[in-house]
mmCIF file of C-alpha atoms in Angstrom:
data_model
loop_
_atom_site.group_PDB
_atom_site.id
_atom_site.type_symbol
_atom_site.label_atom_id
_atom_site.label_comp_id
_atom_site.label_asym_id
_atom_site.label_seq_id
_atom_site.Cartn_x
_atom_site.Cartn_y
_atom_site.Cartn_z
ATOM 1 C CA UNK A 1 49.048 13.338 -5.406
ATOM 2 C CA UNK A 2 49.197 16.637 -7.244
ATOM 3 C CA UNK A 3 47.686 15.394 -10.485
ATOM 4 C CA UNK A 4 43.999 14.769 -10.967
ATOM 5 C CA UNK A 5 41.846 13.257 -13.677
ATOM 6 C CA UNK A 6 38.579 14.871 -14.770
ATOM 7 C CA UNK A 7 35.994 12.906 -16.716
ATOM 8 C CA UNK A 8 32.570 14.558 -17.262
ATOM 9 C CA UNK A 9 29.331 13.339 -18.766
ATOM 10 C CA UNK A 10 27.856 14.760 -21.980
ATOM 11 C CA UNK A 11 25.271 16.649 -19.913
ATOM 12 C CA UNK A 12 27.911 18.427 -17.818
ATOM 13 C CA UNK A 13 29.689 21.522 -19.004
ATOM 14 C CA UNK A 14 33.239 21.656 -17.570
ATOM 15 C CA UNK A 15 35.534 24.687 -17.408
ATOM 16 C CA UNK A 16 39.184 24.492 -16.285
ATOM 17 C CA UNK A 17 40.539 27.693 -14.742
ATOM 18 C CA UNK A 18 44.264 28.354 -14.238
ATOM 19 C CA UNK A 19 45.588 31.640 -13.034
ATOM 20 C CA UNK A 20 42.099 33.177 -13.460
ATOM 21 C CA UNK A 21 41.752 32.166 -17.049
ATOM 22 C CA UNK A 22 39.790 29.417 -18.733
ATOM 23 C CA UNK A 23 42.206 27.025 -20.342
ATOM 24 C CA UNK A 24 39.709 24.302 -21.253
ATOM 25 C CA UNK A 25 35.918 24.143 -21.435
ATOM 26 C CA UNK A 26 33.210 22.016 -22.964
ATOM 27 C CA UNK A 27 30.676 19.245 -22.365
ATOM 28 C CA UNK A 28 31.817 15.680 -21.766
ATOM 29 C CA UNK A 29 35.593 16.509 -21.420
ATOM 30 C CA UNK A 30 38.206 14.139 -20.012
ATOM 31 C CA UNK A 31 41.662 15.448 -19.042
ATOM 32 C CA UNK A 32 44.477 15.502 -16.453
ATOM 33 C CA UNK A 33 45.057 18.649 -14.472
ATOM 34 C CA UNK A 34 47.459 20.049 -11.881
ATOM 35 C CA UNK A 35 45.531 20.237 -8.680
ATOM 36 C CA UNK A 36 47.390 23.003 -6.852
ATOM 37 C CA UNK A 37 46.920 25.475 -9.681
ATOM 38 C CA UNK A 38 43.598 24.348 -11.235
ATOM 39 C CA UNK A 39 39.986 25.201 -10.457
ATOM 40 C CA UNK A 40 37.281 23.126 -12.047
ATOM 41 C CA UNK A 41 33.730 24.346 -12.707
ATOM 42 C CA UNK A 42 30.953 21.849 -13.615
ATOM 43 C CA UNK A 43 27.566 23.130 -14.757
ATOM 44 C CA UNK A 44 24.806 20.532 -15.373
ATOM 45 C CA UNK A 45 23.208 20.930 -18.799
ATOM 46 C CA UNK A 46 20.437 18.384 -18.353
ATOM 47 C CA UNK A 47 16.867 19.510 -17.706
ATOM 48 C CA UNK A 48 15.740 19.738 -14.109
ATOM 49 C CA UNK A 49 12.302 19.638 -12.498
ATOM 50 C CA UNK A 50 11.563 21.907 -9.574
ATOM 51 C CA UNK A 51 8.281 21.495 -7.603
ATOM 52 C CA UNK A 52 6.559 24.556 -6.282
ATOM 53 C CA UNK A 53 3.537 25.538 -4.159
ATOM 54 C CA UNK A 54 2.212 29.116 -4.266
ATOM 55 C CA UNK A 55 -0.361 30.705 -1.955
ATOM 56 C CA UNK A 56 -1.976 33.542 -3.857
ATOM 57 C CA UNK A 57 -5.126 35.677 -3.731
ATOM 58 C CA UNK A 58 -7.528 36.000 -6.650
ATOM 59 C CA UNK A 59 -9.220 39.124 -7.945
ATOM 60 C CA UNK A 60 -12.235 38.511 -5.689
ATOM 61 C CA UNK A 61 -9.925 38.188 -2.634
ATOM 62 C CA UNK A 62 -10.122 34.413 -2.347
ATOM 63 C CA UNK A 63 -6.938 32.540 -1.329
ATOM 64 C CA UNK A 64 -5.840 29.651 -3.520
ATOM 65 C CA UNK A 65 -2.953 27.222 -3.404
ATOM 66 C CA UNK A 66 -1.214 26.492 -6.698
ATOM 67 C CA UNK A 67 0.932 23.399 -6.890
ATOM 68 C CA UNK A 68 2.979 22.353 -9.881
ATOM 69 C CA UNK A 69 6.344 21.798 -11.410
ATOM 70 C CA UNK A 70 8.893 24.001 -13.182
ATOM 71 C CA UNK A 71 11.164 22.451 -15.817
ATOM 72 C CA UNK A 72 14.325 24.263 -17.007
ATOM 73 C CA UNK A 73 17.722 23.657 -18.540
ATOM 74 C CA UNK A 74 20.945 25.668 -18.725
ATOM 75 C CA UNK A 75 21.663 27.202 -22.117
ATOM 76 C CA UNK A 76 24.632 29.457 -21.312
ATOM 77 C CA UNK A 77 26.875 27.667 -18.811
ATOM 78 C CA UNK A 78 29.632 30.365 -18.888
ATOM 79 C CA UNK A 79 27.086 33.082 -17.962
ATOM 80 C CA UNK A 80 25.593 30.986 -15.192
ATOM 81 C CA UNK A 81 29.063 30.127 -13.862
ATOM 82 C CA UNK A 82 29.839 33.837 -13.735
ATOM 83 C CA UNK A 83 26.828 34.484 -11.471
ATOM 84 C CA UNK A 84 26.832 31.382 -9.269
ATOM 85 C CA UNK A 85 29.626 29.256 -7.873
ATOM 86 C CA UNK A 86 29.639 25.916 -9.648
ATOM 87 C CA UNK A 87 33.215 24.999 -8.723
ATOM 88 C CA UNK A 88 33.790 21.438 -7.632
ATOM 89 C CA UNK A 89 36.159 19.637 -5.327
ATOM 90 C CA UNK A 90 38.531 16.890 -6.521
ATOM 91 C CA UNK A 91 35.864 14.508 -5.246
ATOM 92 C CA UNK A 92 33.349 15.978 -7.747
ATOM 93 C CA UNK A 93 31.054 17.816 -5.271
ATOM 94 C CA UNK A 94 30.154 21.469 -5.519
ATOM 95 C CA UNK A 95 32.002 23.668 -3.082
ATOM 96 C CA UNK A 96 28.923 25.859 -2.280
ATOM 97 C CA UNK A 97 25.142 25.701 -2.250
ATOM 98 C CA UNK A 98 24.788 28.169 -5.152
ATOM 99 C CA UNK A 99 23.488 25.451 -7.546
ATOM 100 C CA UNK A 100 20.532 25.004 -5.249
ATOM 101 C CA UNK A 101 19.863 28.750 -5.310
ATOM 102 C CA UNK A 102 19.186 28.551 -9.041
ATOM 103 C CA UNK A 103 15.998 26.571 -8.450
ATOM 104 C CA UNK A 104 14.893 29.006 -5.762
ATOM 105 C CA UNK A 105 15.461 32.000 -8.048
ATOM 106 C CA UNK A 106 13.468 30.377 -10.854
ATOM 107 C CA UNK A 107 10.625 29.447 -8.505
ATOM 108 C CA UNK A 108 10.524 33.002 -7.176
ATOM 109 C CA UNK A 109 10.423 34.423 -10.703
ATOM 110 C CA UNK A 110 7.632 32.019 -11.600
ATOM 111 C CA UNK A 111 5.671 32.947 -8.452
ATOM 112 C CA UNK A 112 5.897 36.640 -9.257
ATOM 113 C CA UNK A 113 4.497 36.023 -12.758
ATOM 114 C CA UNK A 114 1.837 33.627 -11.473
ATOM 115 C CA UNK A 115 0.733 36.159 -8.851
ATOM 116 C CA UNK A 116 0.185 38.779 -11.556
ATOM 117 C CA UNK A 117 -1.962 36.351 -13.543
ATOM 118 C CA UNK A 118 -3.962 35.033 -10.565
ATOM 119 C CA UNK A 119 -4.764 38.515 -9.273
ATOM 120 C CA UNK A 120 -6.326 39.381 -12.619
ATOM 121 C CA UNK A 121 -8.739 36.434 -12.455
ATOM 122 C CA UNK A 122 -11.629 35.469 -10.219
ATOM 123 C CA UNK A 123 -11.622 32.305 -8.173
ATOM 124 C CA UNK A 124 -13.840 30.434 -10.605
ATOM 125 C CA UNK A 125 -11.685 31.521 -13.536
ATOM 126 C CA UNK A 126 -8.493 30.399 -11.798
ATOM 127 C CA UNK A 127 -10.027 27.010 -10.992
ATOM 128 C CA UNK A 128 -11.173 26.313 -14.532
ATOM 129 C CA UNK A 129 -8.467 28.088 -16.571
ATOM 130 C CA UNK A 130 -5.272 26.390 -15.480
ATOM 131 C CA UNK A 131 -4.130 26.016 -19.100
ATOM 132 C CA UNK A 132 -4.340 29.749 -19.608
ATOM 133 C CA UNK A 133 -2.433 30.316 -16.368
ATOM 134 C CA UNK A 134 0.343 27.978 -17.500
ATOM 135 C CA UNK A 135 0.644 29.625 -20.894
ATOM 136 C CA UNK A 136 0.775 33.157 -19.546
ATOM 137 C CA UNK A 137 3.331 32.373 -16.816
ATOM 138 C CA UNK A 138 5.535 30.448 -19.242
ATOM 139 C CA UNK A 139 5.464 33.331 -21.732
ATOM 140 C CA UNK A 140 6.294 35.802 -18.964
ATOM 141 C CA UNK A 141 9.269 33.693 -17.790
ATOM 142 C CA UNK A 142 10.611 33.506 -21.330
ATOM 143 C CA UNK A 143 10.642 37.304 -21.486
ATOM 144 C CA UNK A 144 11.935 37.851 -17.931
ATOM 145 C CA UNK A 145 15.376 39.557 -17.808
ATOM 146 C CA UNK A 146 16.255 37.870 -14.547
ATOM 147 C CA UNK A 147 15.866 34.470 -16.167
ATOM 148 C CA UNK A 148 17.770 35.482 -19.294
ATOM 149 C CA UNK A 149 20.628 36.802 -17.145
ATOM 150 C CA UNK A 150 21.060 33.386 -15.597
ATOM 151 C CA UNK A 151 21.442 31.771 -19.017
ATOM 152 C CA UNK A 152 18.569 29.403 -18.276
ATOM 153 C CA UNK A 153 15.659 28.399 -20.516
ATOM 154 C CA UNK A 154 12.391 27.564 -18.786
ATOM 155 C CA UNK A 155 10.965 24.653 -20.717
ATOM 156 C CA UNK A 156 7.651 24.140 -18.958
ATOM 157 C CA UNK A 157 5.469 25.544 -16.225
ATOM 158 C CA UNK A 158 2.952 22.855 -15.239
ATOM 159 C CA UNK A 159 0.091 23.394 -12.779
ATOM 160 C CA UNK A 160 -0.872 20.135 -11.084
ATOM 161 C CA UNK A 161 -3.599 21.424 -8.774
ATOM 162 C CA UNK A 162 -5.336 24.630 -7.707
ATOM 163 C CA UNK A 163 -7.025 24.378 -4.327
ATOM 164 C CA UNK A 164 -9.222 27.015 -2.641
ATOM 165 C CA UNK A 165 -9.832 27.067 1.108
ATOM 166 C CA UNK A 166 -11.976 24.191 2.477
ATOM 167 C CA UNK A 167 -14.889 26.523 3.251
ATOM 168 C CA UNK A 168 -14.821 28.044 -0.224
ATOM 169 C CA UNK A 169 -14.420 24.601 -1.782
ATOM 170 C CA UNK A 170 -17.565 23.419 0.013
ATOM 171 C CA UNK A 171 -19.408 26.577 -1.053
ATOM 172 C CA UNK A 172 -18.344 26.074 -4.674
ATOM 173 C CA UNK A 173 -19.287 22.412 -4.483
ATOM 174 C CA UNK A 174 -22.706 23.342 -3.112
ATOM 175 C CA UNK A 175 -23.200 25.945 -5.821
ATOM 176 C CA UNK A 176 -22.042 23.509 -8.481
ATOM 177 C CA UNK A 177 -24.270 20.809 -6.986
ATOM 178 C CA UNK A 178 -27.247 23.139 -7.058
ATOM 179 C CA UNK A 179 -26.413 24.087 -10.607
ATOM 180 C CA UNK A 180 -26.205 20.457 -11.626
ATOM 181 C CA UNK A 181 -29.469 19.779 -9.822
ATOM 182 C CA UNK A 182 -31.101 22.651 -11.691
ATOM 183 C CA UNK A 183 -29.725 21.308 -14.938
ATOM 184 C CA UNK A 184 -31.079 17.869 -14.029
ATOM 185 C CA UNK A 185 -34.479 19.397 -13.245
ATOM 186 C CA UNK A 186 -34.377 21.359 -16.474
ATOM 187 C CA UNK A 187 -33.494 18.157 -18.314
ATOM 188 C CA UNK A 188 -36.465 16.416 -16.670
ATOM 189 C CA UNK A 189 -38.755 19.318 -17.554
ATOM 190 C CA UNK A 190 -37.362 19.374 -21.085
ATOM 191 C CA UNK A 191 -37.966 15.642 -21.395
ATOM 192 C CA UNK A 192 -41.507 16.067 -20.096
ATOM 193 C CA UNK A 193 -42.086 18.972 -22.438
ATOM 194 C CA UNK A 194 -40.698 16.899 -25.280
ATOM 195 C CA UNK A 195 -43.027 14.060 -24.312
ATOM 196 C CA UNK A 196 -45.982 16.463 -24.153
ATOM 197 C CA UNK A 197 -44.976 17.980 -27.476
ATOM 198 C CA UNK A 198 -44.648 14.536 -28.988
ATOM 199 C CA UNK A 199 -48.047 13.579 -27.591
ATOM 200 C CA UNK A 200 -49.500 16.766 -29.058
ATOM 201 C CA UNK A 201 -47.989 15.925 -32.423
ATOM 202 C CA UNK A 202 -49.418 12.417 -32.190
ATOM 203 C CA UNK A 203 -52.865 13.835 -31.364
ATOM 204 C CA UNK A 204 -52.600 16.291 -34.230
ATOM 205 C CA UNK A 205 -51.558 13.461 -36.519
ATOM 206 C CA UNK A 206 -54.515 11.371 -35.342
ATOM 207 C CA UNK A 207 -56.883 14.311 -35.836
ATOM 208 C CA UNK A 208 -55.410 14.942 -39.277
ATOM 209 C CA UNK A 209 -55.878 11.260 -40.083
ATOM 210 C CA UNK A 210 -59.484 11.405 -38.873
ATOM 211 C CA UNK A 211 -60.063 14.510 -40.976
ATOM 212 C CA UNK A 212 -58.618 12.747 -43.996
ATOM 213 C CA UNK A 213 -60.819 9.703 -43.296
ATOM 214 C CA UNK A 214 -63.878 11.927 -42.874
ATOM 215 C CA UNK A 215 -63.011 13.717 -46.096
ATOM 216 C CA UNK A 216 -62.678 10.388 -47.907
ATOM 217 C CA UNK A 217 -65.959 9.166 -46.435
ATOM 218 C CA UNK A 218 -67.620 12.428 -47.479
ATOM 219 C CA UNK A 219 -66.236 11.974 -50.971
ATOM 220 C CA UNK A 220 -67.554 8.399 -50.992
ATOM 221 C CA UNK A 221 -70.998 9.584 -49.837
ATOM 222 C CA UNK A 222 -70.972 12.330 -52.440
ATOM 223 C CA UNK A 223 -69.975 9.803 -55.083
ATOM 224 C CA UNK A 224 -72.794 7.474 -53.994
ATOM 225 C CA UNK A 225 -75.220 10.387 -53.928
ATOM 226 C CA UNK A 226 -74.070 11.462 -57.372
ATOM 227 C CA UNK A 227 -74.553 7.884 -58.569
ATOM 228 C CA UNK A 228 -78.058 7.782 -57.014
ATOM 229 C CA UNK A 229 -78.862 11.131 -58.592
ATOM 230 C CA UNK A 230 -77.654 9.845 -61.931
ATOM 231 C CA UNK A 231 -79.772 6.706 -61.505
ATOM 232 C CA UNK A 232 -82.819 8.787 -60.523
ATOM 233 C CA UNK A 233 -82.227 11.097 -63.444
ATOM 234 C CA UNK A 234 -82.033 8.087 -65.749
ATOM 235 C CA UNK A 235 -85.182 6.679 -64.099
ATOM 236 C CA UNK A 236 -86.937 10.039 -64.496
ATOM 237 C CA UNK A 237 -85.837 10.134 -68.118
ATOM 238 C CA UNK A 238 -87.118 6.572 -68.522
ATOM 239 C CA UNK A 239 -90.423 7.445 -66.848
ATOM 240 C CA UNK A 240 -90.747 10.526 -68.992
ATOM 241 C CA UNK A 241 -90.018 8.438 -72.034
ATOM 242 C CA UNK A 242 -92.571 5.835 -70.855
ATOM 243 C CA UNK A 243 -95.196 8.520 -70.250
ATOM 244 C CA UNK A 244 -94.426 9.978 -73.630
ATOM 245 C CA UNK A 245 -94.808 6.545 -75.200
ATOM 246 C CA UNK A 246 -98.083 5.929 -73.299
ATOM 247 C CA UNK A 247 -99.341 9.319 -74.354
ATOM 248 C CA UNK A 248 -98.447 8.604 -77.933
ATOM 249 C CA UNK A 249 -100.098 5.166 -77.641
ATOM 250 C CA UNK A 250 -103.265 6.715 -76.114
ATOM 251 C CA UNK A 251 -103.246 9.388 -78.808
ATOM 252 C CA UNK A 252 -102.939 6.631 -81.407
ATOM 253 C CA UNK A 253 -105.848 4.663 -79.888
ATOM 254 C CA UNK A 254 -107.939 7.823 -79.581
ATOM 255 C CA UNK A 255 -107.142 8.699 -83.152
ATOM 256 C CA UNK A 256 -108.068 5.177 -84.278
ATOM 257 C CA UNK A 257 -111.325 5.265 -82.262
ATOM 258 C CA UNK A 258 -112.122 8.718 -83.570
ATOM 259 C CA UNK A 259 -111.569 7.595 -87.107
ATOM 260 C CA UNK A 260 -113.666 4.467 -86.440
ATOM 261 C CA UNK A 261 -116.620 6.415 -85.009
ATOM 262 C CA UNK A 262 -116.401 9.315 -87.369
ATOM 263 C CA UNK A 263 -118.814 7.767 -89.929
ATOM 264 C CA UNK A 264 -121.539 7.213 -87.315
ATOM 265 C CA UNK A 265 -121.049 10.171 -85.022
ATOM 266 C CA UNK A 266 -124.012 12.043 -86.531
ATOM 267 C CA UNK A 267 -126.341 9.004 -86.562
ATOM 268 C CA UNK A 268 -129.044 8.709 -83.892
ATOM 269 C CA UNK A 269 -128.311 6.105 -81.258
ATOM 270 C CA UNK A 270 -131.652 4.502 -81.751
ATOM 271 C CA UNK A 271 -130.843 3.922 -85.333
ATOM 272 C CA UNK A 272 -127.485 2.529 -84.367
ATOM 273 C CA UNK A 273 -129.103 0.246 -81.838
ATOM 274 C CA UNK A 274 -131.615 -0.940 -84.340
ATOM 275 C CA UNK A 275 -128.974 -1.657 -86.911
ATOM 276 C CA UNK A 276 -126.690 -3.408 -84.454
ATOM 277 C CA UNK A 277 -126.445 -7.179 -84.098
ATOM 278 C CA UNK A 278 -128.925 -7.114 -81.211
ATOM 279 C CA UNK A 279 -131.438 -4.994 -83.111
ATOM 280 C CA UNK A 280 -133.498 -8.073 -84.171
ATOM 281 C CA UNK A 281 -134.342 -9.011 -80.569
ATOM 282 C CA UNK A 282 -138.088 -8.366 -79.905
ATOM 283 C CA UNK A 283 -137.489 -7.970 -76.169
ATOM 284 C CA UNK A 284 -135.051 -5.176 -76.867
ATOM 285 C CA UNK A 285 -137.637 -3.382 -78.989
ATOM 286 C CA UNK A 286 -140.245 -3.795 -76.250
ATOM 287 C CA UNK A 287 -137.710 -2.420 -73.714
ATOM 288 C CA UNK A 288 -137.117 0.562 -75.945
ATOM 289 C CA UNK A 289 -140.833 1.058 -76.206
ATOM 290 C CA UNK A 290 -141.152 1.077 -72.430
ATOM 291 C CA UNK A 291 -138.264 3.573 -72.304
ATOM 292 C CA UNK A 292 -140.109 5.849 -74.727
ATOM 293 C CA UNK A 293 -143.233 5.547 -72.644
ATOM 294 C CA UNK A 294 -141.245 6.377 -69.547
ATOM 295 C CA UNK A 295 -139.845 9.488 -71.171
ATOM 296 C CA UNK A 296 -143.385 10.535 -72.213
ATOM 297 C CA UNK A 297 -145.167 9.415 -69.034
ATOM 298 C CA UNK A 298 -146.874 12.785 -68.618
ATOM 299 C CA UNK A 299 -148.812 12.135 -71.774
ATOM 300 C CA UNK A 300 -150.053 8.702 -70.768
ATOM 301 C CA UNK A 301 -153.185 8.617 -68.715
ATOM 302 C CA UNK A 302 -153.386 4.913 -67.874
ATOM 303 C CA UNK A 303 -151.286 1.923 -68.933
ATOM 304 C CA UNK A 304 -152.107 -1.733 -68.326
ATOM 305 C CA UNK A 305 -149.415 -4.340 -68.729
ATOM 306 C CA UNK A 306 -150.401 -7.940 -68.408
ATOM 307 C CA UNK A 307 -148.254 -10.312 -66.411
ATOM 308 C CA UNK A 308 -147.977 -12.582 -69.358
ATOM 309 C CA UNK A 309 -146.255 -9.814 -71.289
ATOM 310 C CA UNK A 310 -143.809 -9.169 -68.538
ATOM 311 C CA UNK A 311 -143.185 -12.871 -68.074
ATOM 312 C CA UNK A 312 -142.400 -13.222 -71.724
ATOM 313 C CA UNK A 313 -139.948 -10.389 -71.496
ATOM 314 C CA UNK A 314 -138.173 -11.377 -68.276
ATOM 315 C CA UNK A 315 -136.800 -14.777 -67.265
ATOM 316 C CA UNK A 316 -138.752 -16.565 -64.538
ATOM 317 C CA UNK A 317 -137.283 -16.552 -61.037
ATOM 318 C CA UNK A 318 -136.121 -19.935 -59.755
ATOM 319 C CA UNK A 319 -137.488 -21.293 -56.512
ATOM 320 C CA UNK A 320 -140.689 -22.706 -54.925
ATOM 321 C CA UNK A 321 -142.733 -19.528 -55.486
ATOM 322 C CA UNK A 322 -143.361 -20.106 -59.190
ATOM 323 C CA UNK A 323 -145.191 -23.153 -60.596
ATOM 324 C CA UNK A 324 -144.315 -22.110 -64.082
ATOM 325 C CA UNK A 325 -140.567 -21.647 -64.343
ATOM 326 C CA UNK A 326 -141.135 -19.672 -67.528
ATOM 327 C CA UNK A 327 -138.780 -19.469 -70.419
ATOM 328 C CA UNK A 328 -135.092 -19.841 -69.690
ATOM 329 C CA UNK A 329 -133.005 -16.703 -69.964
ATOM 330 C CA UNK A 330 -131.297 -16.226 -73.207
ATOM 331 C CA UNK A 331 -127.518 -16.452 -73.167
ATOM 332 C CA UNK A 332 -125.539 -13.328 -73.805
ATOM 333 C CA UNK A 333 -127.911 -11.037 -71.799
ATOM 334 C CA UNK A 334 -126.113 -10.338 -68.552
ATOM 335 C CA UNK A 335 -127.749 -6.875 -68.335
ATOM 336 C CA UNK A 336 -131.362 -8.326 -67.913
ATOM 337 C CA UNK A 337 -132.153 -9.554 -64.402
ATOM 338 C CA UNK A 338 -134.834 -12.123 -63.479
ATOM 339 C CA UNK A 339 -138.049 -10.365 -62.486
ATOM 340 C CA UNK A 340 -141.378 -11.878 -61.282
ATOM 341 C CA UNK A 341 -144.418 -9.586 -61.055
ATOM 342 C CA UNK A 342 -145.742 -11.645 -58.160
ATOM 343 C CA UNK A 343 -142.838 -10.330 -56.044
ATOM 344 C CA UNK A 344 -144.597 -6.944 -55.954
#
């Protein structure tokens, strides 16, 4: 049959060439065409994912393997169809392998940009800064003239893994392990230091509490001492007042006695004794006479005193020695003792 029927999907851009000219083009077209004189071109417009794996060298001359995925879509199908052969057979298959070359060209462009970024970074930076690598490569692809010439828009450049050599990976793991171990040790030391610091604060708090308690106890002792001093001062004031009262009382008694004795202070004591209540006692007069004789003994040559006189003056001693008990002592004379001349 010389007639064919073309029915495309909305994600396929179709161009119908006849005699070297485009007679029909667009996405999702359906039409009949004359096979002997018609060439059909079908360019996929849907996004495509292309995996990649790059072996690059970092700034510190360490090889790394970058694996990821490149996502793109065709924006200008006419331009792309002018550079690559997207013609199809009546069966709907592409006549050449040019559509597959598009992925290779994009991967090569991405590798060139990724190499420039990786060579500016060290191994550690490449391993930990994959986001920065993705952003820089994607921006470089958007500005690349080779990509613009193809009429393709690179939608994403995703890095799935970055792997160093096994020896370097083990070395980095060891270094990271040692670093983590140091951090763990530092954490232990920090915890111990924190515990020691907390213990020091507790001790300081206890000492401060003890100082406060001692200060309170000192204040209590001072208050008690002040109270005792106040009591002693009051007691001293009381004693002074008592002494003053006693002195005034003694002065009053002395004044009363002085006033009582003032009328007789110039009178002879013998006269006073004679005029007293006991002045009528004959024994007292005899005793005074003996006193006068004793005071003037140097003038007396010889003195005879009969026992009867003495016995009449002194009470007789009790007991078996005396037959005559003599007169009983007069009451009210405690200053005259019993005396017997026979005791001499």
